[in-house]
Short mmCIF file of C-alpha atoms in Angstrom, two decimals:
data_model
loop_
_atom_site.label_atom_id
_atom_site.label_comp_id
_atom_site.label_asym_id
_atom_site.label_seq_id
_atom_site.Cartn_x
_atom_site.Cartn_y
_atom_site.Cartn_z
CA UNK A 83 -157.39 145.02 -29.20
CA UNK A 84 -153.73 144.23 -28.75
CA UNK A 85 -154.57 141.92 -25.93
CA UNK A 86 -156.83 139.92 -28.26
CA UNK A 87 -154.07 139.52 -30.82
CA UNK A 88 -151.63 138.52 -28.12
CA UNK A 89 -154.00 135.85 -26.82
CA UNK A 90 -154.63 134.53 -30.29
CA UNK A 91 -150.91 134.22 -30.96
CA UNK A 92 -150.12 132.47 -27.71
CA UNK A 93 -152.90 129.97 -28.33
CA UNK A 94 -151.63 129.31 -31.84
CA UNK A 95 -148.01 128.78 -30.74
CA UNK A 96 -149.22 126.70 -27.82
CA UNK A 97 -151.01 124.35 -30.18
CA UNK A 98 -147.90 124.08 -32.35
CA UNK A 99 -145.78 123.15 -29.34
CA UNK A 100 -148.27 120.48 -28.32
CA UNK A 101 -148.21 119.07 -31.85
CA UNK A 102 -144.41 119.02 -31.88
CA UNK A 103 -144.34 117.25 -28.53
CA UNK A 104 -146.80 114.66 -29.74
CA UNK A 105 -144.52 114.03 -32.71
CA UNK A 106 -141.50 113.59 -30.48
CA UNK A 107 -143.26 111.36 -28.01
CA UNK A 108 -144.65 108.83 -30.50
CA UNK A 109 -143.69 105.26 -29.87
CA UNK A 110 -140.37 104.98 -28.16
CA UNK A 111 -140.37 101.25 -28.73
CA UNK A 112 -139.61 100.05 -32.22
CA UNK A 113 -142.79 98.84 -33.85
CA UNK A 114 -142.90 95.60 -35.72
CA UNK A 115 -143.84 96.38 -39.30
CA UNK A 116 -147.44 95.87 -40.27
CA UNK A 117 -147.66 92.33 -41.61
CA UNK A 118 -148.76 93.06 -45.16
CA UNK A 119 -148.64 89.46 -46.36
CA UNK A 120 -150.86 88.23 -43.55
CA UNK A 121 -153.34 91.03 -44.06
CA UNK A 122 -153.65 90.35 -47.78
CA UNK A 123 -153.87 86.55 -47.52
CA UNK A 124 -157.15 85.27 -48.94
CA UNK A 125 -157.49 82.13 -46.82
CA UNK A 126 -157.25 81.51 -43.11
CA UNK A 127 -154.44 78.99 -43.63
CA UNK A 128 -152.28 81.44 -45.58
CA UNK A 129 -152.94 84.15 -43.03
CA UNK A 130 -151.89 81.90 -40.15
CA UNK A 131 -148.79 80.82 -42.04
CA UNK A 132 -147.61 84.38 -42.40
CA UNK A 133 -148.49 85.41 -38.85
CA UNK A 134 -147.25 82.39 -36.94
CA UNK A 135 -145.21 80.52 -39.58
CA UNK A 136 -147.56 77.56 -39.28
CA UNK A 137 -151.21 76.81 -39.71
CA UNK A 138 -151.32 73.61 -37.65
CA UNK A 139 -153.61 74.39 -34.76
CA UNK A 140 -155.05 72.23 -32.00
CA UNK A 141 -158.49 72.85 -30.57
CA UNK A 142 -158.42 74.01 -26.98
CA UNK A 143 -161.17 74.37 -24.44
CA UNK A 144 -159.11 76.82 -22.45
CA UNK A 145 -159.69 79.58 -24.95
CA UNK A 146 -162.87 81.41 -24.15
CA UNK A 147 -164.21 82.90 -27.35
CA UNK A 148 -167.18 85.11 -26.79
CA UNK A 149 -169.16 86.15 -29.85
CA UNK A 150 -172.90 86.44 -30.45
CA UNK A 151 -174.71 83.45 -31.99
CA UNK A 152 -176.69 85.87 -34.10
CA UNK A 153 -175.33 89.29 -35.04
CA UNK A 154 -178.04 91.66 -36.15
CA UNK A 155 -175.52 94.04 -37.62
CA UNK A 156 -172.42 92.39 -39.07
CA UNK A 157 -170.55 95.70 -39.10
CA UNK A 158 -170.18 95.65 -35.35
CA UNK A 159 -169.78 92.13 -34.05
CA UNK A 160 -168.35 92.11 -30.55
CA UNK A 161 -165.67 89.45 -30.10
CA UNK A 162 -163.78 88.66 -26.93
CA UNK A 163 -160.94 86.20 -26.67
CA UNK A 164 -159.98 85.23 -23.16
CA UNK A 165 -156.95 82.95 -22.91
CA UNK A 166 -156.02 83.94 -19.37
CA UNK A 167 -156.58 80.32 -18.29
CA UNK A 168 -153.59 79.29 -20.43
CA UNK A 169 -149.97 79.81 -19.50
CA UNK A 170 -147.32 81.38 -21.68
CA UNK A 171 -149.68 83.16 -24.06
CA UNK A 172 -147.59 85.02 -26.62
CA UNK A 173 -150.13 86.22 -29.12
CA UNK A 174 -153.72 86.07 -30.29
CA UNK A 175 -155.10 86.37 -33.80
CA UNK A 176 -158.76 86.88 -34.64
CA UNK A 177 -160.04 85.74 -38.03
CA UNK A 178 -163.38 85.80 -39.80
CA UNK A 179 -163.37 82.77 -42.10
CA UNK A 180 -165.33 84.11 -45.08
CA UNK A 181 -164.29 87.75 -45.13
CA UNK A 182 -162.41 88.81 -48.31
CA UNK A 183 -159.33 89.07 -46.08
CA UNK A 184 -159.88 86.69 -43.19
CA UNK A 185 -157.32 88.05 -40.76
CA UNK A 186 -158.91 90.79 -38.68
CA UNK A 187 -156.39 91.58 -36.00
CA UNK A 188 -153.41 90.23 -34.12
CA UNK A 189 -152.27 91.00 -30.60
CA UNK A 190 -148.86 90.11 -29.28
CA UNK A 191 -148.22 90.28 -25.59
CA UNK A 192 -145.18 91.01 -23.50
CA UNK A 193 -144.39 92.29 -20.05
CA UNK A 194 -147.45 93.03 -17.97
CA UNK A 195 -150.05 91.99 -20.53
CA UNK A 196 -152.44 89.06 -20.04
CA UNK A 197 -153.79 86.92 -22.84
CA UNK A 198 -157.02 88.76 -23.31
CA UNK A 199 -158.39 90.86 -26.14
CA UNK A 200 -161.78 92.28 -26.87
CA UNK A 201 -162.79 94.12 -30.01
CA UNK A 202 -165.56 94.65 -32.51
CA UNK A 203 -165.24 93.33 -36.05
CA UNK A 204 -167.00 93.56 -39.40
CA UNK A 205 -168.51 90.42 -40.93
CA UNK A 206 -169.98 90.25 -44.41
CA UNK A 207 -172.10 87.14 -43.98
CA UNK A 208 -172.74 84.18 -41.70
CA UNK A 209 -169.38 82.60 -40.93
CA UNK A 210 -167.06 81.33 -38.26
CA UNK A 211 -165.06 83.56 -35.99
CA UNK A 212 -161.74 81.90 -35.28
CA UNK A 213 -159.44 82.76 -32.44
CA UNK A 214 -155.91 81.41 -32.64
CA UNK A 215 -153.74 81.61 -29.55
CA UNK A 216 -150.03 81.01 -29.50
CA UNK A 217 -148.96 79.72 -26.10
CA UNK A 218 -145.58 78.19 -25.25
CA UNK A 219 -144.75 78.06 -28.95
CA UNK A 220 -147.85 76.04 -29.91
CA UNK A 221 -150.98 77.13 -31.69
CA UNK A 222 -154.42 76.60 -30.24
CA UNK A 223 -157.73 77.40 -31.81
CA UNK A 224 -161.34 78.03 -30.90
CA UNK A 225 -164.11 78.91 -33.28
CA UNK A 226 -167.73 79.84 -33.22
CA UNK A 227 -170.32 80.39 -35.89
CA UNK A 228 -171.95 83.79 -36.02
CA UNK A 229 -175.13 84.20 -38.02
CA UNK A 230 -175.19 87.59 -39.65
CA UNK A 231 -178.54 89.02 -40.67
CA UNK A 232 -177.17 92.25 -42.17
CA UNK A 233 -173.69 92.18 -43.69
CA UNK A 234 -171.13 94.73 -42.71
CA UNK A 235 -168.76 94.87 -45.61
CA UNK A 236 -170.92 96.13 -48.48
CA UNK A 237 -171.85 99.67 -49.41
CA UNK B 293 -154.94 115.66 -37.16
CA UNK B 294 -154.56 113.31 -34.35
CA UNK B 295 -156.98 110.48 -33.77
CA UNK B 296 -159.28 110.86 -30.78
CA UNK B 297 -159.13 108.17 -28.12
CA UNK B 298 -161.11 107.73 -24.92
CA UNK B 299 -159.61 105.43 -22.35
CA UNK B 300 -160.76 103.89 -19.13
CA UNK B 301 -159.14 101.45 -16.75
CA UNK B 302 -159.44 100.21 -13.23
CA UNK B 303 -157.15 97.90 -11.32
CA UNK B 304 -158.69 95.18 -9.19
CA UNK B 305 -156.53 92.69 -7.34
CA UNK B 306 -153.47 93.54 -9.43
CA UNK B 307 -155.21 93.02 -12.77
CA UNK B 308 -156.48 95.95 -14.75
CA UNK B 309 -158.86 95.89 -17.67
CA UNK B 310 -158.10 98.80 -19.93
CA UNK B 311 -160.76 99.85 -22.42
CA UNK B 312 -160.42 102.30 -25.24
CA UNK B 313 -162.85 103.81 -27.70
CA UNK B 314 -161.28 105.29 -30.78
CA UNK B 315 -162.91 107.66 -33.21
CA UNK B 316 -161.95 106.48 -36.67
CA UNK B 317 -163.80 105.62 -39.93
CA UNK B 318 -161.92 102.29 -40.42
CA UNK B 319 -162.52 102.33 -44.18
CA UNK B 320 -161.34 98.95 -45.48
CA UNK B 321 -160.73 99.96 -49.09
CA UNK B 322 -163.23 97.36 -50.29
CA UNK B 323 -166.49 99.26 -49.84
CA UNK B 324 -167.76 100.74 -53.11
CA UNK B 325 -168.84 104.30 -53.62
CA UNK B 326 -172.00 103.77 -55.65
CA UNK B 327 -171.86 107.25 -57.17
CA UNK B 328 -168.43 106.88 -58.72
CA UNK B 329 -168.21 103.08 -58.97
CA UNK B 330 -164.81 103.18 -57.31
CA UNK B 331 -163.95 101.94 -53.85
CA UNK B 332 -163.59 104.41 -51.01
CA UNK B 333 -159.85 104.77 -50.33
CA UNK B 334 -158.62 102.66 -47.44
CA UNK B 335 -158.15 104.42 -44.14
CA UNK B 336 -157.86 102.17 -41.12
CA UNK B 337 -155.79 101.91 -37.98
CA UNK B 338 -153.05 99.35 -38.57
CA UNK B 339 -150.90 99.34 -35.46
CA UNK B 340 -151.77 99.84 -31.82
CA UNK B 341 -149.29 99.64 -28.97
CA UNK B 342 -149.96 99.68 -25.27
CA UNK B 343 -147.30 100.33 -22.67
CA UNK B 344 -147.53 100.04 -18.89
CA UNK B 345 -145.23 102.40 -16.99
CA UNK B 346 -143.22 102.78 -20.20
CA UNK B 347 -142.69 99.04 -20.75
CA UNK B 348 -144.20 97.41 -23.83
CA UNK B 349 -147.25 95.27 -23.07
CA UNK B 350 -149.44 94.78 -26.13
CA UNK B 351 -148.47 95.21 -29.75
CA UNK B 352 -151.47 94.88 -32.00
CA UNK B 353 -151.99 94.93 -35.76
CA UNK B 354 -155.38 95.52 -37.31
CA UNK B 355 -156.92 95.23 -40.75
CA UNK B 356 -159.81 97.21 -42.16
CA UNK B 357 -162.16 94.55 -40.84
CA UNK B 358 -162.16 96.04 -37.37
CA UNK B 359 -165.40 97.98 -36.94
CA UNK B 360 -165.62 101.72 -37.41
CA UNK B 361 -164.99 103.67 -34.23
CA UNK B 362 -163.12 100.72 -32.77
CA UNK B 363 -163.49 99.50 -29.23
CA UNK B 364 -160.68 97.54 -27.69
CA UNK B 365 -160.14 96.04 -24.28
CA UNK B 366 -157.09 94.32 -22.89
CA UNK B 367 -155.96 93.09 -19.50
CA UNK B 368 -152.65 93.85 -17.86
CA UNK B 369 -151.00 93.15 -14.54
CA UNK B 370 -150.97 96.60 -13.02
CA UNK B 371 -151.92 98.41 -9.86
CA UNK B 372 -153.77 101.62 -9.33
CA UNK B 373 -151.61 104.61 -10.09
CA UNK B 374 -149.74 102.82 -12.88
CA UNK B 375 -149.64 104.66 -16.16
CA UNK B 376 -151.06 102.95 -19.22
CA UNK B 377 -150.36 104.54 -22.55
CA UNK B 378 -151.90 103.74 -25.91
CA UNK B 379 -150.43 104.83 -29.23
CA UNK B 380 -151.82 104.08 -32.65
CA UNK B 381 -151.13 104.75 -36.29
CA UNK B 382 -153.34 104.36 -39.36
CA UNK B 383 -152.34 103.37 -42.87
CA UNK B 384 -152.26 106.99 -44.01
CA UNK B 385 -149.78 107.92 -41.28
CA UNK B 386 -152.18 109.66 -38.89
CA UNK B 387 -151.38 108.99 -35.26
CA UNK B 388 -153.18 109.13 -31.96
CA UNK B 389 -152.11 108.82 -28.38
CA UNK B 390 -153.75 108.64 -25.00
CA UNK B 391 -152.60 107.78 -21.52
CA UNK B 392 -154.28 107.04 -18.28
CA UNK B 393 -153.46 106.58 -14.62
CA UNK B 394 -155.26 103.46 -13.40
CA UNK B 395 -157.85 103.91 -10.71
#
């Protein structure tokens, strides 16, 4: 009986220690604050302005944007942005033009990272997926229309 | 409660593709609860950081428009045996962490 209690206690304290460690180990690098302005902007232009400080983009064939032509379920649209053919890629932003908040996600790269990001996004209706890549201080853009048969943002 | 993450990664010719599957509802705060007529409260992952051998590599910010149970894949210059670590936080303050030694 005592052995049971002992075991129970050690497991409980063990879990607590693990939790404490996890707390201590969380990001050692200082995180950039979540860009609230960009993520509440209602148009793609405004969103780009607050992410990159500019919305002037040039089309580029070096960005490989992979998204389905027809998404059966808009709630899970796979999107891949491959800018590894470009040099000096600093960051990538993925936007869905007609979503209530167009900006979906941003990735900024440093150190060992390559300009590549793959994710799955929600889309409410048929619209363009836009990938904006910042390379060597300039903005480049690629976009593709995705036809959505079932929206992914409603209840 | 920490957020559950499954990670996989393999290095090939000095470049590793690291994939992660995260268990999270990703509630945008826009979706309506038809029973109450009020939106479900927002709960989505907002920041994700990836480090390679302790050095920052990818710093990512998400909105609620990333799909539920998010999948993410990135590429890094790394060799097998290098340690890739992923840390994330959601807008309610919940955190999750996972690390992986590249194959």
